[in-house]
């Protein structure tokens, strides 16, 4: 594979975003924000190093204090966080890159010790997920969340809208709505976690109501052509399941198709999903149901990504762990050069080690 012949290195105009290549940096939580969950100089350097990506999708970023689920993840709800993110976007732009913010509310995947006033996490329904929350005191059992009252839901939509405004103030090029991996919007969409009987649950139409309302609120700020959305139709992470994922996600994607979004970001089933009873529906299964740019993810290397584009299965590919370890991933893929190996022990939290010290090819 060389830069001249792989479709990975063809530019792509998707919505209002003009990408010089189709090698996208996937959203990656790294738990290295500063005090008060404010992005700091270390984060600036990490993103700056990766500016050759066709597009950077930021790590998941909480839209409000209640949206947090892990230690040291950044927010986009305070003035200081907006200012911190501005230093990141300025550095990425100065290095010639583009970056969108992933908007996040974890819902039930939190813990009272992370919440304002030690309150219970909120969710569509009071269903405790199996597993453990990651807290400042180490892993602790998830708790039974508090089901949101119907009258509170417009407030959540408004928090997304404000976060989208803050992302604009912080200089991002757009936003990605995190509707994947068992967090709040995914909890509303799937019937394993949404047992509500009001207009926000029950029928698929009702379960789609919050995700679409959030999307429309975010579009009201950015225009659809700078908004993407991420879905994990087969995902079992965070104890997720759905009785009919093909219908749930197929119908939701049909709906999304009408908005003129910048892109749809779909995750393939992982080995872990398949072991845990997730549906074996690959991203390409939904290809024909979405009219815009399709970004696919999970366990791609350069050759597999090249083949997916050549076969028309996707328009672009996001890379997670390979971008952690290879700040200059596009150049390495273009040259078919050796790749650095990601160090799992430094994925979540810590300092510059395993974060900004992976060498670029030119330095190796
Ligand atoms: C992730 N993933 C993830 N997904 C997401 O939507 N928002 C996030 O903040 C994160 N955070 C995160 C952190 C770390 C350390 C890992 C390894 C993964 C999932 C990620 O975007 C991607 O889907 C997976 O890494 C699979 O893609 P790769 O790594 O096989 O290319």
XYZ file of C-alpha atoms and ligand atoms in Angstrom:
395
model
C 0.000 0.000 0.000
C 1.342 3.433 -0.889
C -0.014 6.940 -0.497
C -0.612 7.187 -4.188
C -2.780 4.118 -4.603
C -4.782 3.637 -1.399
C -8.198 5.285 -1.108
C -7.232 5.921 2.543
C -5.205 8.847 1.257
C -7.822 10.353 -1.020
C -9.306 13.558 0.379
C -12.934 13.496 1.471
C -15.455 16.288 1.803
C -18.023 15.172 4.347
C -20.589 17.777 5.212
C -18.682 20.991 5.899
C -15.516 19.102 6.871
C -12.732 18.769 4.315
C -10.427 15.897 5.182
C -7.043 15.436 3.478
C -7.160 11.678 4.188
C -9.527 9.049 5.585
C -7.395 7.885 8.513
C -9.391 9.120 11.514
C -8.304 9.133 15.148
C -11.046 7.351 17.135
C -12.305 8.857 20.403
C -10.043 7.640 23.225
C -10.535 8.277 26.929
C -7.088 8.671 28.491
C -7.942 9.980 32.001
C -5.300 12.689 31.989
C -7.309 15.895 32.329
C -6.120 18.378 34.945
C -7.867 19.525 38.146
C -11.619 20.183 37.734
C -11.509 18.045 34.567
C -9.872 20.848 32.589
C -7.687 19.918 29.571
C -4.066 20.805 30.311
C -0.724 21.266 28.529
C -0.032 17.517 28.430
C -3.276 16.981 26.512
C -2.390 19.789 24.086
C 0.849 18.044 23.186
C -0.874 14.643 22.744
C -3.460 15.965 20.296
C -0.955 18.206 18.487
C 1.234 15.175 17.789
C -1.728 13.463 16.070
C -2.817 16.383 13.848
C -1.971 14.520 10.627
C -5.126 12.425 11.106
C -7.764 13.149 8.470
C -9.900 14.023 11.492
C -9.345 13.768 15.252
C -12.360 12.786 17.337
C -11.659 13.926 20.894
C -11.896 11.650 23.877
C -15.426 11.446 25.302
C -16.140 14.695 27.150
C -18.897 15.156 29.714
C -21.584 17.701 28.894
C -22.494 18.367 32.547
C -21.216 17.493 36.031
C -23.686 14.579 36.281
C -22.423 13.170 32.973
C -19.059 12.063 34.389
C -18.244 8.397 34.887
C -14.504 8.058 35.348
C -11.597 9.855 37.023
C -9.857 12.720 35.206
C -11.989 12.812 32.061
C -12.435 16.282 30.578
C -15.675 18.227 30.596
C -17.118 20.952 28.362
C -19.506 22.552 30.861
C -17.293 25.082 32.684
C -15.520 28.206 31.452
C -12.151 26.764 32.470
C -12.822 23.584 30.467
C -13.744 25.616 27.389
C -10.526 27.623 27.764
C -8.516 24.419 28.232
C -10.004 22.848 25.108
C -9.278 26.056 23.163
C -5.566 25.496 23.764
C -5.988 21.997 22.285
C -7.935 23.079 19.196
C -5.543 25.981 18.559
C -2.578 23.619 18.629
C -4.264 21.066 16.338
C -5.227 23.780 13.859
C -1.751 25.339 13.952
C -0.381 21.886 13.070
C -2.779 21.665 10.097
C -5.367 19.336 11.676
C -9.109 19.153 12.290
C -10.791 18.086 15.541
C -14.368 17.409 16.631
C -15.530 16.985 20.226
C -17.262 13.804 21.386
C -20.237 14.808 23.578
C -20.776 12.402 26.482
C -23.164 11.670 29.303
C -22.501 8.293 30.937
C -25.924 7.890 32.563
C -25.843 4.815 34.822
C -22.137 4.082 34.146
C -21.103 6.301 37.043
C -20.867 6.111 40.819
C -22.073 8.371 43.652
C -18.444 9.118 44.559
C -18.021 10.789 41.143
C -21.352 12.645 41.250
C -22.157 16.145 42.539
C -23.232 15.832 46.214
C -22.717 12.054 46.073
C -26.064 11.640 44.320
C -27.148 8.548 42.399
C -26.309 8.371 38.692
C -29.320 8.880 36.410
C -30.630 6.545 33.706
C -33.762 5.817 31.698
C -34.692 3.091 34.196
C -33.526 1.997 37.642
C -31.582 -0.999 36.323
C -28.183 -1.678 37.821
C -25.620 -2.694 35.210
C -23.412 -5.690 35.935
C -19.814 -4.717 36.551
C -17.826 -2.091 38.344
C -17.504 1.669 38.137
C -13.975 3.053 37.956
C -13.649 5.581 40.769
C -10.879 7.552 42.453
C -10.848 4.739 45.077
C -10.532 1.981 42.468
C -13.244 -0.245 40.997
C -16.544 -0.315 42.924
C -19.792 -2.132 42.145
C -22.201 -0.163 39.995
C -25.231 1.097 41.935
C -28.886 1.052 40.937
C -29.319 4.387 39.135
C -32.231 6.759 39.585
C -34.712 6.758 36.705
C -35.022 10.257 35.257
C -38.426 11.879 35.703
C -40.025 12.874 32.390
C -39.943 16.542 33.426
C -36.125 16.366 33.816
C -35.444 15.198 30.268
C -35.778 18.586 28.528
C -33.043 19.743 30.932
C -30.710 16.992 29.677
C -31.381 18.006 26.064
C -30.576 21.587 27.019
C -27.303 20.453 28.603
C -26.317 18.850 25.307
C -27.227 22.033 23.451
C -25.128 24.166 25.796
C -22.221 21.760 25.575
C -22.436 22.016 21.774
C -22.287 25.804 22.106
C -19.301 25.506 24.394
C -17.590 23.252 21.854
C -18.004 26.041 19.333
C -16.506 28.573 21.750
C -13.633 26.159 22.309
C -12.799 26.247 18.596
C -13.749 22.720 17.527
C -14.613 21.967 13.890
C -17.746 20.067 14.858
C -19.100 17.532 17.330
C -19.779 13.813 17.534
C -22.770 12.695 19.611
C -21.699 9.663 21.660
C -24.656 7.330 21.236
C -22.568 4.146 21.668
C -21.011 1.823 24.241
C -23.768 1.752 26.833
C -23.783 5.414 27.874
C -26.892 7.538 28.419
C -28.212 7.853 24.846
C -27.507 4.178 24.100
C -29.280 3.320 27.392
C -32.371 5.137 26.112
C -32.200 3.576 22.637
C -31.936 -0.103 23.605
C -34.717 -2.038 25.284
C -32.393 -3.916 27.661
C -31.766 -0.677 29.587
C -34.921 1.320 28.819
C -38.047 -0.086 30.504
C -39.929 3.205 30.627
C -43.646 3.387 29.928
C -43.850 7.109 29.150
C -43.077 8.863 25.852
C -39.312 8.269 26.395
C -39.525 4.469 26.399
C -41.462 1.395 25.363
C -41.848 1.476 21.573
C -38.800 1.958 19.382
C -40.260 5.304 18.334
C -40.225 6.370 21.985
C -36.750 4.963 22.659
C -35.380 6.991 19.718
C -36.955 10.164 21.114
C -34.104 11.308 23.372
C -31.276 10.482 20.920
C -33.057 12.338 18.115
C -33.989 15.288 20.354
C -30.345 15.586 21.438
C -29.178 15.356 17.853
C -31.599 18.091 16.800
C -30.459 20.321 19.681
C -26.832 19.880 18.672
C -27.681 20.489 14.987
C -29.428 23.728 16.005
C -26.011 24.958 17.172
C -23.695 23.524 14.532
C -25.738 22.719 11.438
C -26.024 19.045 10.501
C -22.978 19.222 8.241
C -20.652 19.536 11.257
C -22.324 16.856 13.367
C -21.573 13.122 13.478
C -22.981 10.365 15.659
C -21.450 7.127 16.962
C -23.377 3.865 17.387
C -22.407 0.355 18.516
C -25.213 -1.896 17.208
C -23.578 -5.116 18.427
C -22.001 -3.721 21.577
C -22.307 -5.524 24.891
C -19.871 -3.260 26.768
C -21.420 -1.809 29.938
C -23.908 -4.670 30.157
C -25.872 -3.624 27.085
C -28.319 -5.693 25.095
C -31.352 -5.266 22.883
C -34.000 -7.791 21.892
C -33.786 -6.873 18.179
C -30.645 -4.901 17.301
C -31.221 -5.188 13.554
C -34.584 -3.438 13.838
C -33.503 -0.967 16.537
C -30.377 0.219 14.780
C -31.676 -0.206 11.223
C -34.682 1.981 11.973
C -32.602 4.519 13.889
C -30.083 4.724 11.045
C -32.930 5.240 8.545
C -33.986 8.157 10.711
C -30.449 9.538 10.952
C -30.117 9.366 7.197
C -32.603 12.202 6.799
C -30.591 14.800 8.735
C -27.724 15.426 6.315
C -25.130 14.662 9.000
C -21.402 14.994 8.369
C -20.995 11.280 9.103
C -22.213 8.144 10.828
C -19.583 6.362 12.942
C -20.404 2.657 13.315
C -18.603 0.059 15.376
C -18.242 -3.539 14.279
C -18.874 -6.358 16.772
C -15.735 -7.178 18.767
C -14.721 -10.668 19.873
C -15.899 -9.719 23.359
C -19.321 -8.646 21.999
C -19.704 -11.975 20.207
C -18.706 -13.900 23.361
C -21.259 -11.937 25.379
C -24.169 -12.569 23.030
C -23.933 -9.359 21.000
C -25.373 -9.415 17.513
C -22.912 -10.301 14.756
C -24.028 -7.337 12.623
C -21.002 -5.657 11.047
C -21.041 -1.953 10.208
C -21.309 -2.739 6.484
C -24.670 -4.441 7.140
C -26.139 -0.956 7.632
C -24.241 0.709 4.767
C -27.181 0.955 2.377
C -29.423 2.537 5.021
C -27.345 5.696 5.476
C -27.027 8.224 2.702
C -24.011 10.155 4.063
C -20.383 9.333 4.849
C -19.910 6.084 6.791
C -16.968 5.809 9.201
C -16.225 2.308 10.490
C -14.189 1.190 13.469
C -12.678 -1.569 15.522
C -9.674 -3.699 14.885
C -8.711 -2.249 11.528
C -5.125 -2.159 10.338
C -4.013 -0.360 7.192
C -4.634 -3.298 4.873
C -8.079 -4.103 6.229
C -9.025 -0.405 6.084
C -7.771 -0.129 2.508
C -9.857 -3.168 1.521
C -12.993 -1.814 3.250
C -12.743 1.407 1.249
C -11.971 -0.352 -2.021
C -14.948 -2.687 -1.505
C -17.246 0.264 -0.887
C -18.030 -0.889 2.671
C -17.142 2.486 4.169
C -15.930 5.989 3.306
C -13.407 6.317 6.107
C -11.969 4.330 9.006
C -11.181 5.329 12.574
C -8.261 3.829 14.463
C -8.048 3.740 18.247
C -5.168 1.800 19.747
C -2.969 2.267 16.679
C -3.305 6.050 17.077
C -2.411 5.798 20.775
C 0.910 4.225 19.839
C 1.571 5.930 16.500
C 1.163 9.711 16.505
C 2.016 9.775 12.786
C -0.252 6.865 11.828
C -1.256 8.171 8.355
C 2.371 8.473 7.277
C 3.204 5.038 8.636
C 0.244 3.435 6.836
C 1.141 5.261 3.635
C 4.672 3.888 3.785
C 3.595 0.485 5.109
C 6.137 1.210 7.842
C 6.442 -0.725 11.106
C 4.058 0.340 13.878
C 4.793 0.989 17.549
C 2.994 -1.411 19.900
C 0.379 0.141 22.226
C 1.139 -0.257 25.937
C -2.149 -1.259 27.576
C -0.914 -0.448 31.095
C -0.729 3.280 30.301
C -4.039 3.578 28.421
C -6.087 4.925 31.321
C -4.460 7.579 33.484
C -0.893 8.478 34.321
C 1.497 10.981 32.869
C 3.425 11.538 29.642
C 4.579 7.922 29.649
C 2.523 5.952 27.117
C 0.815 9.211 26.118
C 3.133 11.691 24.440
C 6.347 9.632 24.305
C 5.588 7.272 21.405
C 8.140 8.153 18.729
C 7.195 9.370 15.265
C 8.763 7.541 12.334
C 11.136 10.402 11.692
C 12.458 10.110 15.266
C 12.525 6.298 15.448
C -11.802 3.604 23.760
N -12.988 3.726 23.030
C -13.774 4.854 23.170
N -14.900 5.007 22.405
C -15.618 6.149 22.464
O -16.612 6.276 21.743
N -15.245 7.160 23.305
C -14.157 7.073 24.117
O -13.828 8.026 24.847
C -13.406 5.866 24.072
N -12.316 5.678 24.877
C -11.463 4.606 24.687
C -10.246 4.541 25.379
C -9.359 3.510 25.133
C -8.029 3.505 25.834
C -9.705 2.505 24.207
C -8.738 1.372 23.905
C -10.900 2.544 23.552
C -13.222 2.809 21.901
C -12.362 3.239 20.708
O -12.843 4.452 20.150
C -12.379 2.166 19.606
O -13.704 1.892 19.276
C -11.679 0.891 20.038
O -10.372 1.157 20.532
C -11.576 -0.108 18.885
O -10.822 0.457 17.819
P -9.301 -0.008 17.551
O -8.520 0.310 18.786
O -9.362 -1.500 17.325
O -8.861 0.745 16.353
